[in-house]
Amino acid sequence: MPNQQHPIEQTFIALSDPTRRAVVQALSEGSATVSQLAKPFDMALPSFTQHLGVLENAGLIVSRREGRSRVCSLNPAALKDAEDWMAAHRKQWESRLDRFEAHLQNAKKEKSND
Amino acid sequence: MPNQQHPIEQTFIALSDPTRRAVVQALSEGSATVSQLAKPFDMALPSFTQHLGVLENAGLIVSRREGRSRVCSLNPAALKDAEDWMAAHRKQWESRLDRFEAHLQNAKKEKSND
DNA sequence: TTGTTGGTTAGGCATGGGCCTAAGCGTAAG
DNA sequence: CTTACGCTTAGGCCCATGCCTAACCAACAA
């Protein structure tokens, strides 16, 4: 059964492999079956399917069975979650930097007022 | 010598570990020395320093020596690069979805014009 | 000088991840 | 019914990663 919880950790793990990032990139162009996705890679199919499993487990992709094929599509929500995590910390740091620079400006002004 | 190239791969690898994400989170609150950062973790110092090495190698943090301490700070640029990568693919997929839905709407309208 | 503090280097162990081949299994086609 | 296709399951190999301890080094303190 597919893991219904998709902690952000799984997203970063999934995206830390070049094959899996390439799959995400490919799927951003549109849905595709397993063998269509696998074609560009010089890799045995079971290895490739394992990568898809990691991506699906992270919630980055979803798949539906269609005849004897399996069609995969991107799930933007998981990407968004990871983006948000990074943006939150980045912005907090950037705003601290801004306040620090403002403080420096302020100190400079105070001094020129002496 | 520190790796001067920071491909996006290193960023995702770095963020795929809970200890390292916690460090990023801590550093978003402000700069800190190695031992300050290490304190919350139940881990030998060499293990922790290794994590800092991964983060620095990914360009996520920078550090300067100060006396016998080493002060680390966050580098928002690396976070931004990874955010951008994800946002690009997410948005491309979302816009495809939008066009697809518009197409469905269109087909529906055509049919009602029969 | 002698210690102490803050951190790094060296080296080793155990688990996990990525890759493979071989075999199985359900669906579709002949 | 038999064959072919599109995967998935099982199991094994190998290297990378995360963790440890022990030893080292450089800066400051007594």
Tab-separated table of C-alpha atoms (C1' of nucleotides) in Angstrom, chain A residues 33-35 45-46 49 68-70, chain D residues 4-12:
chain	number	residue	atom	x	y	z
A	33	THR	CA	3.864	5.594	-18.757
A	34	VAL	CA	6.662	3.818	-16.916
A	35	SER	CA	8.315	2.502	-20.072
A	45	LEU	CA	13.704	-1.555	-15.609
A	46	PRO	CA	13.513	-2.780	-12.015
A	49	THR	CA	10.764	1.373	-11.153
A	68	ARG	CA	-1.268	-3.137	-18.578
A	69	SER	CA	0.511	0.196	-18.358
A	70	ARG	CA	0.971	2.590	-15.503
D	4	DA	C1'	4.015	-11.235	-25.955
D	5	DC	C1'	4.102	-7.139	-23.360
D	6	DG	C1'	4.582	-4.072	-19.288
D	7	DC	C1'	5.646	-4.074	-15.420
D	8	DT	C1'	6.721	-5.946	-10.252
D	9	DT	C1'	8.947	-9.062	-6.828
D	10	DA	C1'	12.934	-11.392	-4.879
D	11	DG	C1'	17.416	-11.467	-3.797
D	12	DG	C1'	22.149	-10.212	-3.984
